[in-house]
CSV table of N, CA and C in Angstrom, one decimal:
chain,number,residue,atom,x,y,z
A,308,UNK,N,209.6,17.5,22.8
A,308,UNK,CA,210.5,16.5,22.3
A,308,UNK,C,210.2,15.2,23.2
A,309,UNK,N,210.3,14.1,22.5
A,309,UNK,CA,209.9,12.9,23.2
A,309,UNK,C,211.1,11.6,23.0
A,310,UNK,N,211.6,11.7,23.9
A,310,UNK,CA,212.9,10.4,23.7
A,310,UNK,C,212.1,8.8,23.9
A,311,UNK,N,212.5,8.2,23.0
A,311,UNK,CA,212.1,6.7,23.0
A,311,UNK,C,213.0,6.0,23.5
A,312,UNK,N,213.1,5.2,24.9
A,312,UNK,CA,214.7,4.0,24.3
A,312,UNK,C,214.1,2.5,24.4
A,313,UNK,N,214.5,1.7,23.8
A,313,UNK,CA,213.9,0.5,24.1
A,313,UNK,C,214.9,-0.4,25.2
A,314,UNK,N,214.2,-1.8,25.0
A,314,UNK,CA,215.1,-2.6,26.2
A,314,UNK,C,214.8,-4.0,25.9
A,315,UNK,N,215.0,-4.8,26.7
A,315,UNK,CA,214.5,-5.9,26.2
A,315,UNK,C,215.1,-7.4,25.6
A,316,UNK,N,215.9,-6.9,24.2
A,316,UNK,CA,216.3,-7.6,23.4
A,316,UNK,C,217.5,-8.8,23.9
A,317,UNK,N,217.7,-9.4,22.7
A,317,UNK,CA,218.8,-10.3,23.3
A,317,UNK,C,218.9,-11.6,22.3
A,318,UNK,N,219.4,-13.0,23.0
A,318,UNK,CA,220.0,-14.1,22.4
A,318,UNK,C,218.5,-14.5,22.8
A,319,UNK,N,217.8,-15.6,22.1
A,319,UNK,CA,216.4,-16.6,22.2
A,319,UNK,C,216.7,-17.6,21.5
A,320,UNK,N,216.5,-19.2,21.9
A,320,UNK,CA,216.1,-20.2,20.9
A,320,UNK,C,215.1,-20.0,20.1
A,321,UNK,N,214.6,-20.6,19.0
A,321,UNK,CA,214.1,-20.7,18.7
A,321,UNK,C,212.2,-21.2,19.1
A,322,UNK,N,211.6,-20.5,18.9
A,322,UNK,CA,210.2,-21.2,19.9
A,322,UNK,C,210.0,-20.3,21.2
A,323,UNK,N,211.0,-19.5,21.1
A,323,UNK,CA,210.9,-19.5,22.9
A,323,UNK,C,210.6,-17.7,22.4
A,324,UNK,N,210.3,-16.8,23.7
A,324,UNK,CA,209.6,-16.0,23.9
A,324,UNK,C,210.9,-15.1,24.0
A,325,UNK,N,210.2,-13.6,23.8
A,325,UNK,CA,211.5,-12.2,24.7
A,325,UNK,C,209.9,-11.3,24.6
A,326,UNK,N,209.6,-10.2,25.2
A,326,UNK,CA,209.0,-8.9,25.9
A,326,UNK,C,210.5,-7.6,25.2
A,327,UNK,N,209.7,-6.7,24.8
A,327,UNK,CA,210.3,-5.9,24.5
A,327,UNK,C,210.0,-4.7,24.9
A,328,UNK,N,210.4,-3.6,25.5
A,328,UNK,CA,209.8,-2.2,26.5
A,328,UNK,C,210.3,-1.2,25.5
A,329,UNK,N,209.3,-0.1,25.5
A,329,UNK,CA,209.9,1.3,24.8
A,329,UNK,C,209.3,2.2,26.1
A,330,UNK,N,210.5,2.6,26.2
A,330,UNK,CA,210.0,3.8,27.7
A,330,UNK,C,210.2,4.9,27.0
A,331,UNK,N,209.2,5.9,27.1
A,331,UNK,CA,209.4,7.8,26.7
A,331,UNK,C,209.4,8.3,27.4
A,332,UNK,N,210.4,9.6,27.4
A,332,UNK,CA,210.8,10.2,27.9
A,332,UNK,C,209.2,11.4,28.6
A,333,UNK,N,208.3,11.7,27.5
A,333,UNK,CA,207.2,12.0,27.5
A,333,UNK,C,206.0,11.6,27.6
A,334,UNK,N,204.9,12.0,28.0
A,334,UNK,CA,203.8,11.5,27.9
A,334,UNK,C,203.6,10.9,26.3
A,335,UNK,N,203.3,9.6,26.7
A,335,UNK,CA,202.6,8.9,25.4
A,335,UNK,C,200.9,9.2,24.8
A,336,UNK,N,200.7,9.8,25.7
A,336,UNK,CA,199.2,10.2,25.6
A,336,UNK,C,198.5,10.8,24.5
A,337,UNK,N,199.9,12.1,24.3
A,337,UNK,CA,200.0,13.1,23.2
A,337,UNK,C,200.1,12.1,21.8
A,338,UNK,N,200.5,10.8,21.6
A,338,UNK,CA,200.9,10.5,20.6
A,338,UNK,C,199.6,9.6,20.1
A,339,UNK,N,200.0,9.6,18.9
A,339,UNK,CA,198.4,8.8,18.5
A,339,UNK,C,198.7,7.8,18.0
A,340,UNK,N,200.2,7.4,17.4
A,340,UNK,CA,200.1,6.1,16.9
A,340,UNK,C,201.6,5.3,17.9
A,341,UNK,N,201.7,4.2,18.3
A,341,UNK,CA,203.2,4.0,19.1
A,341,UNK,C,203.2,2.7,17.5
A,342,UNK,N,204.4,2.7,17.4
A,342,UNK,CA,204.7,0.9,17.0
A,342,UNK,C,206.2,0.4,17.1
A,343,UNK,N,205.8,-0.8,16.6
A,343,UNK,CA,207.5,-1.5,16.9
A,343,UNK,C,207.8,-1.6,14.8
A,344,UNK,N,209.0,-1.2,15.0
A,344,UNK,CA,209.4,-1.9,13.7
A,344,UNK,C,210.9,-3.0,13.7
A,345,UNK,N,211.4,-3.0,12.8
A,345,UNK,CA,212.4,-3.9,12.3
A,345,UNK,C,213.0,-4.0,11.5
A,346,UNK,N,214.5,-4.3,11.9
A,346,UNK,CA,215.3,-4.3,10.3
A,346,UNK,C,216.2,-5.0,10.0
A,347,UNK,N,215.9,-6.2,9.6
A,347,UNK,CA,216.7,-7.6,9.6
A,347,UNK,C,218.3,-7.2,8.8
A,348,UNK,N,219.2,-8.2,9.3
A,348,UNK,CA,220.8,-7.6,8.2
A,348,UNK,C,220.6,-7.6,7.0
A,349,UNK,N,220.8,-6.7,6.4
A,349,UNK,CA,220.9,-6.4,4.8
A,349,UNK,C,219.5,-6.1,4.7
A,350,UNK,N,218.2,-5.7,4.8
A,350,UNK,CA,216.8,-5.5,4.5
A,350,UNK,C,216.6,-4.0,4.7
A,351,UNK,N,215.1,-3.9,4.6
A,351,UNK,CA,214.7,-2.6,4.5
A,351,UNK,C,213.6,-2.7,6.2
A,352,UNK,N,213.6,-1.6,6.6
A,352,UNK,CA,213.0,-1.9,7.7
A,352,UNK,C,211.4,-2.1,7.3
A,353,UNK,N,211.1,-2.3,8.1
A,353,UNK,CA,209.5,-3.0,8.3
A,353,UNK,C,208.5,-2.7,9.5
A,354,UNK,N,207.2,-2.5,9.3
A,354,UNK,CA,206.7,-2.6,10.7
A,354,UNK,C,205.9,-3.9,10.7
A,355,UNK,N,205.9,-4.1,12.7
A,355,UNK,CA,206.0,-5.0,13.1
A,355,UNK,C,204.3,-5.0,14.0
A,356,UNK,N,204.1,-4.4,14.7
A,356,UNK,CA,203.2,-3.8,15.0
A,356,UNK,C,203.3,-2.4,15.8
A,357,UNK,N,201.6,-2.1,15.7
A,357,UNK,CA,201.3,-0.2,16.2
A,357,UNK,C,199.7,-0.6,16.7
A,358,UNK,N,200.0,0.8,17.5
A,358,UNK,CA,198.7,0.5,18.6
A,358,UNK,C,198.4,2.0,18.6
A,359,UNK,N,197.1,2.3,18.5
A,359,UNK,CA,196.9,3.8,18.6
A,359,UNK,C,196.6,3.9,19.9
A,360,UNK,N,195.8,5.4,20.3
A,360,UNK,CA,195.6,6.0,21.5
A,360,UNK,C,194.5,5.6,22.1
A,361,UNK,N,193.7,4.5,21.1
A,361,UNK,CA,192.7,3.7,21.4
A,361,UNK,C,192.5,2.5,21.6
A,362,UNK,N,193.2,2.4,21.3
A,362,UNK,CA,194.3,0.7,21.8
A,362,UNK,C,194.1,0.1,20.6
A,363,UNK,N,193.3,0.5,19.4
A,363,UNK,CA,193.0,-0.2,18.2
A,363,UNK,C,194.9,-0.5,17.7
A,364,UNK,N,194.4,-2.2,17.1
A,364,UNK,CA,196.2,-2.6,17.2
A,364,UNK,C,196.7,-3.2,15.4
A,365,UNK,N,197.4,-3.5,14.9
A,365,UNK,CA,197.5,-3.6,13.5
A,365,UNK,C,199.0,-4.3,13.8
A,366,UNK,N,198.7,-5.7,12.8
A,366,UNK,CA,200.2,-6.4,12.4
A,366,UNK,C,200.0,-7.1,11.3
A,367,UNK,N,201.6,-7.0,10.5
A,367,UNK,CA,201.4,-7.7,9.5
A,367,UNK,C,201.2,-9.4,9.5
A,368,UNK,N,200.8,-10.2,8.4
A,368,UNK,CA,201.1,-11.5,8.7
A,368,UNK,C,202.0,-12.1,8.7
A,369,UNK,N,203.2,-11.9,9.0
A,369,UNK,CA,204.1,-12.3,9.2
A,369,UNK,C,204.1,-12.9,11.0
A,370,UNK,N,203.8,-11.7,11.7
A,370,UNK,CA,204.0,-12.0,12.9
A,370,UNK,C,202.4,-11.9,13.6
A,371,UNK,N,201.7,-11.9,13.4
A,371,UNK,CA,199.7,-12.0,13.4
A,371,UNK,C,199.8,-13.7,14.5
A,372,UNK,N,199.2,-13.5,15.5
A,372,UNK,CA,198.9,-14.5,16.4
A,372,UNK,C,200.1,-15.1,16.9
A,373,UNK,N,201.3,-14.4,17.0
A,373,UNK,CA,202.7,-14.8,17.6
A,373,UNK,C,202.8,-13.3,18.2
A,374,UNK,N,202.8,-11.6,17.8
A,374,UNK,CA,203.7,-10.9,18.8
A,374,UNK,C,202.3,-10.3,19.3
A,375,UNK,N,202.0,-9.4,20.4
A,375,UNK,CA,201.2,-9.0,20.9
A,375,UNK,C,201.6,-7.5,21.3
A,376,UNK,N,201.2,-6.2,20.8
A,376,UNK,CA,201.7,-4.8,21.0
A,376,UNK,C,200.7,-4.0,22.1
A,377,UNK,N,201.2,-4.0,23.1
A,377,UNK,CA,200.1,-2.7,24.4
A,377,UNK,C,201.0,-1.6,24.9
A,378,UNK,N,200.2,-1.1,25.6
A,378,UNK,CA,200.6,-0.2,25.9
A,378,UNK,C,200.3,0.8,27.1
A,379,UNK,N,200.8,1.0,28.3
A,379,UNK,CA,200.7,1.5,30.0
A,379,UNK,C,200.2,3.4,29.9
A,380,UNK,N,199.3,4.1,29.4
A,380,UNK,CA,200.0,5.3,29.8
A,380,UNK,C,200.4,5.8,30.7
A,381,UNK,N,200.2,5.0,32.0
A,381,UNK,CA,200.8,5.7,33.4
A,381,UNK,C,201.7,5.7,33.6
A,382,UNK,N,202.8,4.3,32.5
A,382,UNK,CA,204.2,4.1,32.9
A,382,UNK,C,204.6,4.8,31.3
A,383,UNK,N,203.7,5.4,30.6
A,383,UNK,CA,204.9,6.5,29.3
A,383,UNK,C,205.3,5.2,28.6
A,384,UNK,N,204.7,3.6,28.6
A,384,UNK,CA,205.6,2.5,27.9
A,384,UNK,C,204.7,2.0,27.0
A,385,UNK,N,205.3,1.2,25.9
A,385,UNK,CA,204.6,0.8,25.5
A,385,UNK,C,205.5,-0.6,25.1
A,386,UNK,N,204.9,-1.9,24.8
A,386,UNK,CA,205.7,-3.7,25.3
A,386,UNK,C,205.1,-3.8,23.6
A,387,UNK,N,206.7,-4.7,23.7
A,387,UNK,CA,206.1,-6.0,22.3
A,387,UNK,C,206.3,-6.9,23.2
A,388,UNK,N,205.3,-8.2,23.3
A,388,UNK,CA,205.3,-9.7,23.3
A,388,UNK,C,205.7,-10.4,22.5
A,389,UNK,N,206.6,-10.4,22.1
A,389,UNK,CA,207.3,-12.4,21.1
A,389,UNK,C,206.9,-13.4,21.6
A,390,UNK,N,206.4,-14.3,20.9
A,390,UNK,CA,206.5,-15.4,21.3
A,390,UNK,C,206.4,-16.2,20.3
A,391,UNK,N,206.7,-17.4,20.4
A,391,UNK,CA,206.9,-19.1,19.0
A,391,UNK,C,208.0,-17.8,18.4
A,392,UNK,N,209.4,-17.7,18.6
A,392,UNK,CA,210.0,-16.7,18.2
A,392,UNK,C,211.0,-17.7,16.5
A,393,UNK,N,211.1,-17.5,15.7
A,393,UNK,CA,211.5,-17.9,14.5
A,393,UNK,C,213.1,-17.5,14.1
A,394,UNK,N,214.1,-17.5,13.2
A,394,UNK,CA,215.3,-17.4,13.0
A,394,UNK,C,214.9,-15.9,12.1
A,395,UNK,N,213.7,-15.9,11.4
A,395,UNK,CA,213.7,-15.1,10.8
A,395,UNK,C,213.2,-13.5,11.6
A,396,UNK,N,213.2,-13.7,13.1
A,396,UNK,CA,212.7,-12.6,13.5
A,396,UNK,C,213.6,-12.0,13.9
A,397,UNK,N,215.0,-12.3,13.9
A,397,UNK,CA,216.0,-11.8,14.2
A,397,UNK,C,216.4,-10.2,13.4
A,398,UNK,N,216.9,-9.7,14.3
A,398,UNK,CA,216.6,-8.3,13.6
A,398,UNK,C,217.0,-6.8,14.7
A,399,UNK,N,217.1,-6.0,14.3
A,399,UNK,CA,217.0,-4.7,14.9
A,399,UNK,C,215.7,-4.0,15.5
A,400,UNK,N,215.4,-3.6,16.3
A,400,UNK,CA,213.8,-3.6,16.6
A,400,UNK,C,213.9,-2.3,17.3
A,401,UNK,N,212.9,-1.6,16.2
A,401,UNK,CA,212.8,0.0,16.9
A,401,UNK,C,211.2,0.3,17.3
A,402,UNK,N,211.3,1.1,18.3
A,402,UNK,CA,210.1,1.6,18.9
A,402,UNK,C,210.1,3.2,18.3
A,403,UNK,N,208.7,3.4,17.7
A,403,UNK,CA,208.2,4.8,16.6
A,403,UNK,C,207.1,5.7,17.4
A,404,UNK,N,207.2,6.7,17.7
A,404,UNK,CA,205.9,7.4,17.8
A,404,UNK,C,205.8,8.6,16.6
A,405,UNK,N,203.9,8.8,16.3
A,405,UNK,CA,203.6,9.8,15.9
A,405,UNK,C,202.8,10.3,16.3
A,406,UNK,N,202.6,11.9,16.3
A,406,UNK,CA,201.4,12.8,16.8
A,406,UNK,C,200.5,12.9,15.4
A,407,UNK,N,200.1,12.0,14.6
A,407,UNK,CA,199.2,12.1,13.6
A,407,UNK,C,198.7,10.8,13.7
A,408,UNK,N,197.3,10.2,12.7
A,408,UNK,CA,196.7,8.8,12.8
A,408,UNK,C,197.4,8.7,11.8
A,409,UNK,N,197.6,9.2,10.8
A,409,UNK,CA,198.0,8.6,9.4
A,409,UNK,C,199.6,8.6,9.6
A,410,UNK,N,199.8,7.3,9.5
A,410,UNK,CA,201.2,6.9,9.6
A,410,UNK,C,201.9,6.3,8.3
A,411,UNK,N,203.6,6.0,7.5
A,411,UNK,CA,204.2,6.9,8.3
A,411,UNK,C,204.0,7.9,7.6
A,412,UNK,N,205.0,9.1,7.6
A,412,UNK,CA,205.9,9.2,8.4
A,412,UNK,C,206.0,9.3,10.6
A,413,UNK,N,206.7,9.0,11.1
A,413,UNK,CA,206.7,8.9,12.7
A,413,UNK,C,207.8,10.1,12.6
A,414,UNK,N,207.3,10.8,14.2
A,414,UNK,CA,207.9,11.9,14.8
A,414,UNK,C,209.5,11.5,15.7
A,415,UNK,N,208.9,10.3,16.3
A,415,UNK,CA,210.2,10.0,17.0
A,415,UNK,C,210.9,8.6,17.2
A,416,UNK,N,211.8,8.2,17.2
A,416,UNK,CA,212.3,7.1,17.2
A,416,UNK,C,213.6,6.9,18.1
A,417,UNK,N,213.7,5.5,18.7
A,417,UNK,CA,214.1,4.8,19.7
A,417,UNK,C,215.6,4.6,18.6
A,418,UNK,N,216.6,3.9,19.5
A,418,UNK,CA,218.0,3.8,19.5
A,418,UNK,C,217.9,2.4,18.8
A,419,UNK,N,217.1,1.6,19.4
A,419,UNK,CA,216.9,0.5,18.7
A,419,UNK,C,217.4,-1.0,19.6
A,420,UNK,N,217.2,-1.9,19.5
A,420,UNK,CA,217.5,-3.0,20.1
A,420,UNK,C,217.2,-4.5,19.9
A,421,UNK,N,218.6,-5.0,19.8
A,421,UNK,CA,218.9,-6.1,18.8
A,421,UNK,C,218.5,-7.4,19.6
A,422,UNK,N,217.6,-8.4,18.5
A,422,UNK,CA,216.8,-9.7,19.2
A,422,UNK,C,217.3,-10.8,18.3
A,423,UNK,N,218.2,-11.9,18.3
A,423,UNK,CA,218.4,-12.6,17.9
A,423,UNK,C,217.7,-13.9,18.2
A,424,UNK,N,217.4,-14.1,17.0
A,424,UNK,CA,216.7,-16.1,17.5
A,424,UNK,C,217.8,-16.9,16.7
A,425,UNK,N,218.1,-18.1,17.6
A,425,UNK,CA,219.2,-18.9,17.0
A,425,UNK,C,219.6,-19.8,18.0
A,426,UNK,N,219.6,-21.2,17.6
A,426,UNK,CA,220.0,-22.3,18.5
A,426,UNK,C,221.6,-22.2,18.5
């Protein structure tokens, strides 16, 4: 069993940056795919980006040349980078892992943690 929690989130202007942490409770190593998703008020959730065990990395264009997804295995973490952060990136933001390449469905999921952009 592998616990996710994230960290990170919070209040941002608009333009300006936040770093988001998912710490597991387990080795990340085992897992093959990590990603961040999202779930804006009233929406369906979304991913945001995922990074496999080979660092190969995948985002949609929404957020493509603004978030940046890596990942430590010595620290079990894996970071989203925000940055030029938008009104529309405001949102719920969960950290996923799966023990398969073909995603989804994910094995485990984070509590989640709320990022608001807004002047």
């Amino acid at each position: 069993q592998v616990r996710l929690v994230e960290s990170g989130g919070g209040l941002v202007q608009p333009g300006g940056s936040l770093r988001l942490s998912c710490a597991a409770s387990g080795s990340i190593g085992t897992m093959f795919v990590m990603a961040w998703h999202r779930q804006p008020p009233g929406k369906r959730r979304e991913l945001v980006a995922s990074i496999t065990n080979a660092g190969r990395t995948n985002y949609p264009d929404s957020v493509k040349g603004r978030f940046t997804v890596s990942r430590d295995a010595a620290k079990n973490t894996v970071y989203l980078q925000m940055n030029s952060l938008k009104p529309e990136d405001t949102a719920v933001y969960y950290c996923a892992a799966a023990t398969r390449w073909f995603v989804p469905p994910y094995d485990y999921w984070g509590q989640g943690t709320q990022v608001t952009v807004s002047s």
